[in-house]
Every structure is written in structure tokens, then in C-alpha cells.
Tab-separated table of C-alpha atoms in Angstrom:
chain	number	residue	atom	x	y	z
A	1	MET	CA	-42.315	-18.153	-1.892
A	2	LYS	CA	-39.507	-15.891	-1.170
A	3	ARG	CA	-36.896	-17.294	1.198
A	4	PRO	CA	-36.162	-15.126	4.160
A	5	ILE	CA	-32.589	-13.755	4.567
A	6	LYS	CA	-30.703	-15.982	6.819
A	7	LYS	CA	-29.374	-13.901	9.791
A	8	SER	CA	-25.967	-14.830	11.174
A	9	THR	CA	-25.738	-15.356	14.906
A	10	LYS	CA	-22.127	-14.314	14.987
A	11	GLY	CA	-22.574	-10.846	16.274
A	12	CYS	CA	-19.954	-8.080	16.172
A	13	ASP	CA	-19.223	-7.127	19.713
A	14	ASP	CA	-17.143	-4.004	18.926
A	15	PRO	CA	-14.466	-5.482	16.616
A	16	ARG	CA	-12.184	-2.329	16.604
A	17	LEU	CA	-11.086	-2.822	13.212
A	18	ASP	CA	-7.851	-1.146	12.114
A	19	TYR	CA	-6.648	-0.480	8.546
A	20	LYS	CA	-3.254	-1.879	9.458
A	21	ASP	CA	-4.679	-5.173	10.727
A	22	LEU	CA	-4.553	-6.807	7.249
A	23	GLU	CA	-5.036	-10.399	8.413
A	24	THR	CA	-8.476	-9.527	9.851
A	25	LEU	CA	-9.511	-7.371	6.932
A	26	ALA	CA	-8.657	-10.099	4.439
A	27	LYS	CA	-11.220	-12.385	5.938
A	28	TYR	CA	-13.947	-9.978	4.849
A	29	LEU	CA	-12.975	-9.738	1.197
A	30	ASN	CA	-13.866	-12.274	-1.479
A	31	PRO	CA	-11.447	-13.497	-4.132
A	32	GLN	CA	-12.557	-10.522	-6.375
A	33	GLY	CA	-11.530	-8.019	-3.636
A	34	GLU	CA	-15.133	-7.139	-2.830
A	35	ILE	CA	-16.292	-6.560	0.737
A	36	HIS	CA	-18.572	-9.129	2.196
A	37	ALA	CA	-22.200	-8.034	2.776
A	38	ARG	CA	-23.597	-7.584	6.326
A	39	ARG	CA	-25.527	-10.860	6.088
A	40	LYS	CA	-22.231	-12.701	5.646
A	41	THR	CA	-20.134	-10.678	8.115
A	42	GLY	CA	-22.802	-10.783	10.657
A	43	TYR	CA	-21.813	-7.144	11.698
A	44	CYS	CA	-24.249	-4.466	12.780
A	45	ALA	CA	-24.542	-1.297	10.651
A	46	LYS	CA	-22.011	0.515	12.620
A	47	CYS	CA	-19.432	-2.070	12.601
A	48	GLN	CA	-19.985	-2.730	8.953
A	49	ARG	CA	-19.169	0.846	8.335
A	50	GLN	CA	-15.935	0.547	10.305
A	51	LEU	CA	-15.075	-2.489	8.260
A	52	LYS	CA	-15.738	-0.704	5.065
A	53	GLN	CA	-13.735	2.448	6.178
A	54	ALA	CA	-10.802	0.363	7.218
A	55	ILE	CA	-10.639	-1.703	4.013
A	56	LYS	CA	-10.861	1.441	1.987
A	57	ARG	CA	-8.028	3.082	3.913
A	58	ALA	CA	-5.921	-0.081	3.500
A	59	ARG	CA	-6.652	0.015	-0.246
A	60	HIS	CA	-5.689	3.676	-0.527
A	61	MET	CA	-2.296	2.930	1.060
A	62	GLY	CA	-1.534	0.053	-1.225
A	63	LEU	CA	-1.996	-2.614	1.558
A	64	LEU	CA	-5.023	-4.241	-0.049
A	65	ALA	CA	-5.872	-4.636	-3.731
A	66	PHE	CA	-8.974	-2.937	-5.176
A	67	VAL	CA	-9.430	-5.811	-7.533
A	68	GLY	CA	-8.731	-9.537	-6.788
A	69	GLN	CA	-5.748	-11.213	-8.385
B	1	MET	CA	0.801	6.801	7.764
B	2	PHE	CA	3.222	7.564	4.994
B	3	LEU	CA	4.325	5.437	2.079
B	4	LEU	CA	7.809	6.261	1.237
B	5	ASP	CA	9.791	5.666	-1.950
B	6	ASN	CA	12.191	2.756	-1.469
B	7	ASN	CA	14.960	4.448	-3.512
B	8	VAL	CA	15.113	7.250	-0.907
B	9	VAL	CA	14.721	4.806	2.048
B	10	ARG	CA	17.541	2.537	0.950
B	11	GLU	CA	19.960	5.428	0.626
B	12	ASP	CA	19.313	6.447	4.259
B	13	TRP	CA	16.469	5.725	6.487
B	14	THR	CA	16.923	8.785	8.731
B	15	LYS	CA	16.904	11.128	5.792
B	16	ALA	CA	13.730	9.448	4.338
B	17	LYS	CA	12.179	9.820	7.684
B	18	GLU	CA	13.042	13.451	7.936
B	19	VAL	CA	11.277	14.165	4.655
B	20	ALA	CA	8.014	13.476	6.223
B	21	THR	CA	8.614	14.744	9.776
B	22	GLY	CA	10.201	17.852	8.310
B	23	ILE	CA	7.033	18.749	6.404
B	24	LEU	CA	5.067	18.289	9.690
B	25	GLU	CA	7.331	20.322	11.731
B	26	LYS	CA	7.586	23.042	9.056
B	27	HIS	CA	3.940	23.793	9.539
B	28	GLY	CA	4.056	23.824	13.387
B	29	ALA	CA	3.143	20.202	14.174
B	30	SER	CA	4.972	18.556	16.974
B	31	VAL	CA	5.820	14.905	16.122
B	32	THR	CA	5.661	12.670	19.139
B	33	ILE	CA	6.201	9.406	17.348
B	34	ALA	CA	7.617	8.532	13.949
B	35	ARG	CA	8.700	4.976	13.306
B	36	ARG	CA	9.242	2.489	10.588
B	37	TRP	CA	6.122	0.223	10.265
B	38	ALA	CA	7.044	-2.181	7.403
B	39	GLU	CA	8.777	-2.561	4.200
B	40	ARG	CA	6.558	-4.613	1.855
B	41	SER	CA	5.298	-5.177	-1.650
B	42	LEU	CA	2.354	-3.073	-2.571
B	43	ALA	CA	-1.034	-4.671	-3.502
B	44	TYR	CA	-0.835	-2.706	-6.834
B	45	THR	CA	1.692	-0.660	-8.610
B	46	ILE	CA	1.942	3.018	-7.429
B	47	LYS	CA	4.085	5.396	-9.638
B	48	LYS	CA	5.634	2.355	-11.501
B	49	VAL	CA	6.967	0.978	-8.172
B	50	ASN	CA	5.949	-2.343	-6.602
B	51	ARG	CA	7.563	-2.027	-3.224
B	52	GLY	CA	7.596	0.642	-0.531
B	53	THR	CA	8.397	1.366	3.062
B	54	TYR	CA	5.557	2.470	5.337
B	55	MET	CA	6.166	5.007	8.153
B	56	LEU	CA	3.897	5.596	11.038
B	57	ALA	CA	3.758	8.970	12.741
B	58	TYR	CA	1.676	10.593	15.518
B	59	PHE	CA	1.739	14.263	15.709
B	60	GLU	CA	-0.168	17.235	17.172
B	61	ALA	CA	-1.162	20.068	14.862
B	62	ASP	CA	-3.717	22.839	14.473
B	63	PRO	CA	-6.754	21.759	12.394
B	64	GLY	CA	-6.113	24.698	10.135
B	65	SER	CA	-2.585	23.549	9.274
B	66	ILE	CA	-3.666	20.089	8.137
B	67	THR	CA	-4.732	21.249	4.681
B	68	ILE	CA	-1.355	22.963	4.141
B	69	ILE	CA	0.428	19.958	5.454
B	70	ARG	CA	-1.560	17.734	3.001
B	71	ARG	CA	-0.674	20.013	0.098
B	72	ASP	CA	3.034	19.794	0.857
B	73	LEU	CA	2.862	15.962	1.153
B	74	GLU	CA	1.015	15.735	-2.284
B	75	LEU	CA	3.914	17.799	-3.764
B	76	ASN	CA	6.768	15.772	-2.374
B	77	GLU	CA	7.883	13.055	-4.780
B	78	SER	CA	9.488	10.721	-2.212
B	79	ILE	CA	6.171	10.315	-0.437
B	80	MET	CA	4.053	8.109	-2.616
B	81	ARG	CA	0.979	7.956	-0.506
B	82	TYR	CA	-0.051	9.332	2.961
B	83	LEU	CA	-2.999	8.968	5.208
B	84	VAL	CA	-3.874	11.687	7.847
B	85	LEU	CA	-6.252	10.564	10.508
B	86	LYS	CA	-7.630	11.868	13.790
B	87	CYS	CA	-6.446	9.954	16.778
B	88	ASP	CA	-7.623	10.351	20.464
B	89	ALA	CA	-4.491	8.820	22.008
B	90	VAL	CA	-1.378	7.197	21.042
B	91	PRO	CA	-1.863	3.568	21.322
B	92	GLU	CA	0.118	1.538	23.851
B	93	GLY	CA	3.482	0.110	22.727
B	94	GLU	CA	4.026	2.653	20.096
B	95	GLN	CA	6.221	4.801	22.308
B	96	GLU	CA	8.497	1.739	23.048
B	97	LEU	CA	8.843	0.888	19.341
B	98	HIS	CA	9.742	4.567	18.626
B	99	ASP	CA	12.381	4.479	21.352
B	100	ALA	CA	13.748	1.289	20.049
B	101	GLU	CA	14.291	2.847	16.677
B	102	LEU	CA	16.116	5.755	18.095
B	103	SER	CA	18.550	3.574	19.921
B	104	THR	CA	21.946	2.976	18.524
B	105	ASP	CA	21.291	-0.763	18.265
B	106	PHE	CA	18.584	-0.244	15.601
B	107	THR	CA	19.457	-1.324	12.044
B	108	VAL	CA	17.147	-1.051	9.234
B	109	PRO	CA	16.139	-4.757	8.231
B	110	GLU	CA	17.347	-6.011	4.959
B	111	PRO	CA	14.579	-6.250	2.374
B	112	PRO	CA	13.102	-9.771	2.117
B	113	GLU	CA	13.911	-12.177	-0.686
B	114	ASP	CA	11.089	-11.281	-3.039
B	115	HIS	CA	12.708	-7.843	-3.364
B	116	VAL	CA	14.768	-9.418	-6.192
B	117	VAL	CA	11.476	-9.921	-8.170
B	118	ASP	CA	10.781	-6.262	-7.697
B	119	SER	CA	14.065	-5.277	-9.098
B	120	THR	CA	13.483	-7.329	-12.322
B	121	GLY	CA	10.100	-5.655	-12.557
B	122	GLU	CA	11.655	-2.287	-12.576
B	123	GLU	CA	13.948	-3.331	-15.255
B	124	ASP	CA	11.038	-4.511	-17.201
B	125	ASN	CA	9.406	-1.094	-16.879
B	126	GLU	CA	12.618	0.600	-18.201
B	127	SER	CA	12.800	-1.840	-21.133
B	128	ASN	CA	9.202	-0.963	-21.991
B	129	ASP	CA	10.050	2.743	-22.008
B	130	LEU	CA	12.998	1.952	-24.301
B	131	ASP	CA	10.720	0.078	-26.648
B	132	ILE	CA	8.361	2.952	-26.894
B	133	ASP	CA	11.138	5.256	-27.750
B	134	VAL	CA	12.337	2.932	-30.612
B	135	GLY	CA	9.117	2.772	-32.390
B	136	PHE	CA	5.675	4.230	-31.669
B	137	ASP	CA	3.978	1.843	-34.178
B	138	SER	CA	4.873	-1.175	-32.114
B	139	GLY	CA	1.588	-1.320	-30.411
B	140	LEU	CA	0.757	-2.157	-26.833
B	141	ASP	CA	2.710	-5.405	-26.319
B	142	ALA	CA	6.175	-4.126	-25.452
B	143	SER	CA	8.782	-6.747	-24.753
B	144	PRO	CA	12.599	-6.820	-24.670
B	145	ALA	CA	12.775	-8.850	-27.839
B	146	ARG	CA	10.714	-6.437	-29.896
B	147	PRO	CA	13.269	-4.232	-31.322
B	148	LYS	CA	15.117	-7.060	-32.922
B	149	ALA	CA	11.809	-8.137	-34.730
B	150	ALA	CA	11.081	-4.732	-36.082
B	151	ALA	CA	11.588	-5.607	-39.861
B	152	PRO	CA	9.861	-9.092	-40.364
B	153	LYS	CA	6.395	-9.619	-41.710
B	154	ALA	CA	3.248	-9.373	-39.823
B	155	GLU	CA	2.656	-13.183	-39.554
B	156	GLU	CA	6.040	-13.618	-37.981
B	157	LYS	CA	5.270	-10.831	-35.558
B	158	ALA	CA	2.071	-12.573	-34.552
B	159	GLU	CA	3.989	-15.789	-33.956
B	160	ASP	CA	6.498	-13.976	-31.854
B	161	LYS	CA	3.622	-12.577	-29.750
B	162	LYS	CA	2.086	-15.985	-29.280
B	163	GLU	CA	5.481	-17.311	-28.052
B	164	GLU	CA	6.179	-14.346	-25.831
B	165	ALA	CA	2.860	-14.219	-24.237
B	166	PRO	CA	3.030	-17.416	-22.186
B	167	ALA	CA	6.466	-16.352	-20.859
B	168	ALA	CA	5.107	-13.071	-19.710
B	169	GLU	CA	2.314	-14.850	-17.883
B	170	VAL	CA	4.672	-17.228	-16.143
B	171	THR	CA	6.769	-14.201	-14.780
B	172	GLU	CA	3.667	-12.509	-13.655
B	173	SER	CA	2.350	-15.485	-11.765
B	174	LYS	CA	5.733	-15.997	-10.200
B	175	GLU	CA	5.662	-12.399	-8.915
B	176	GLU	CA	2.220	-13.004	-7.590
B	177	THR	CA	3.086	-15.960	-5.618
B	178	LYS	CA	6.128	-14.499	-4.297
B	179	GLU	CA	4.327	-11.248	-3.387
B	180	ALA	CA	2.238	-12.891	-0.934
B	181	PRO	CA	2.617	-10.282	1.824
B	182	ALA	CA	4.193	-11.516	5.067
B	183	ALA	CA	1.474	-9.748	7.015
B	184	GLU	CA	3.463	-8.299	9.970
B	185	ALA	CA	1.872	-8.338	13.430
B	186	THR	CA	0.243	-5.010	13.936
B	187	GLU	CA	-0.224	-5.042	17.511
B	188	SER	CA	-1.250	-1.359	17.680
B	189	LYS	CA	-4.896	-0.735	18.381
B	190	GLU	CA	-5.586	2.711	17.169
B	191	GLU	CA	-8.875	4.335	17.369
B	192	THR	CA	-9.300	6.625	14.300
B	193	THR	CA	-11.943	8.793	12.991
B	194	GLU	CA	-12.429	10.099	9.619
B	195	ALA	CA	-10.046	12.647	8.197
B	196	ALA	CA	-9.050	10.696	5.293
B	197	ALA	CA	-6.952	12.127	2.448
B	198	SER	CA	-7.784	9.492	0.047
B	199	GLU	CA	-10.164	10.987	-2.573
B	200	GLU	CA	-8.531	14.464	-2.523
B	201	ALA	CA	-5.831	13.310	-4.899
């Protein structure tokens, strides 16, 4: 039987993610530098898009790595 | 946000700042805030450089002039990366930081200690270039000791490589540990929407 996806209860509550806020963004990356999935971040679709955009901006500016160390 | 070349920044910060603001003003933009954000090691090498200074600027410009501004920013060599975003309002606290930089008391902070690692990294790059000039048949592994070992047999070369390889790894790991970015507090809460310049380049 297929196990249902475990939903996080964390919620997002308008996180206002900024590409310069590296401490926050780094929490949502795994050691390989990949962005965590929604089921792990607990974000809604809108906030997950904000997170993705902020991380990609930070990567472009050389603030975050594309690939983990 | 602009990522400026440290060679230009260390000569004179105000000149380096004017490189970016000059381009903006040249095309009719009015710069309200332009300040130093941070000097830090980069997450990956950009144009063979491992460190850079970030500058944050808020400006008003016609939407039509943005493409021309971007083109000029691309062509300027002292600007390594840039990011132009749409911003509804200047965040609180930015004006104070801008004013603090304009005051006479402001001095550009000294680069942190791991800047020494960077300088050795640059030297390594130069030595790699020299190696390539000496012999094109030397392969991919370029190291300062290679020109001396140009004549010996292939087996000896292989041994040299084995000996050299761990040393290279050690230096790299040292760099990595020291590179751990001292994430500076970014108190500004900026609401930005998409106008990213990233994939254009």
C-alpha cells in the first residue's frame, strides 16, 4: 500500500524571503545545494516560488553555490 | 545589486562606486541610494576571482532605459555581476546606511583574514597560466612544480602527480574551511518582483 505524503504543519505565513538573507536561505538547501521540496519546507505554492526565486538570485550573484561543496 | 571587482575597489572605493552609478546616471536614472553591502568570498569562482565587493543601489529609471543600462553593465569589466530588480519602496534603514557612508567618518573596512587565502589562489591561477605557456602537452594537471619535471620519464611523472595531488587537496580544503562566509546581517527587508537579469548573459 502506498504511504500517503506526510504533510508538514509548519505553515509559511508570508516569510518575505530576500535573496540577501543568506542565513535563512541556507536552511532550505541540502548539502548538495538543492532546494528542499515543498513537503519538507512546509511552504504553500506561492511561498515556495518566492523561495526558489530568492535562492536563484543569490546563486546568480555568487552568494550561494549552485552545487554543494 | 552589483558585484564589483576587488582590484578596482581596493584602489579607491568611491571610484568603484561611480563606475556603477555613472552608468545608471548616464542613461537618465536618478540614484537615491548607493552603498557598500559587503566584501566577501564568492560561493564559486567568477572570472577567475574568488572575492568581490557587493554594492546595493536604489534608483529610479524609465522602463525603456533598463535594457540599455543592462547592456552597459554587461560591457563594463569592473562589474562582474549585476541584478536589477523592481522595488516598490526603499526599505527602512537603507537611507541611514547610505548617509553613514557619505559622512567623513566612514572608512572602508579592511578585508577579513581569509583574504590572504584568496591572494594565494590568484597566484595559483597565474602559475597555471605560465605552465600552459611553457608546454601545451603537459595535460590538465598544472602545478608550479611541473616545468622542472618536463624531461623525466612517464613513470616519474605519474609519481609526481600522486605526490602533488594530496597537497592540492589539502590547500583546497583549507580554502573551503576559511571561506565559510561570515554572513553579515541583512536587516533590509526588500520586496522585489521579477526583472532579473540572470539568464540574459
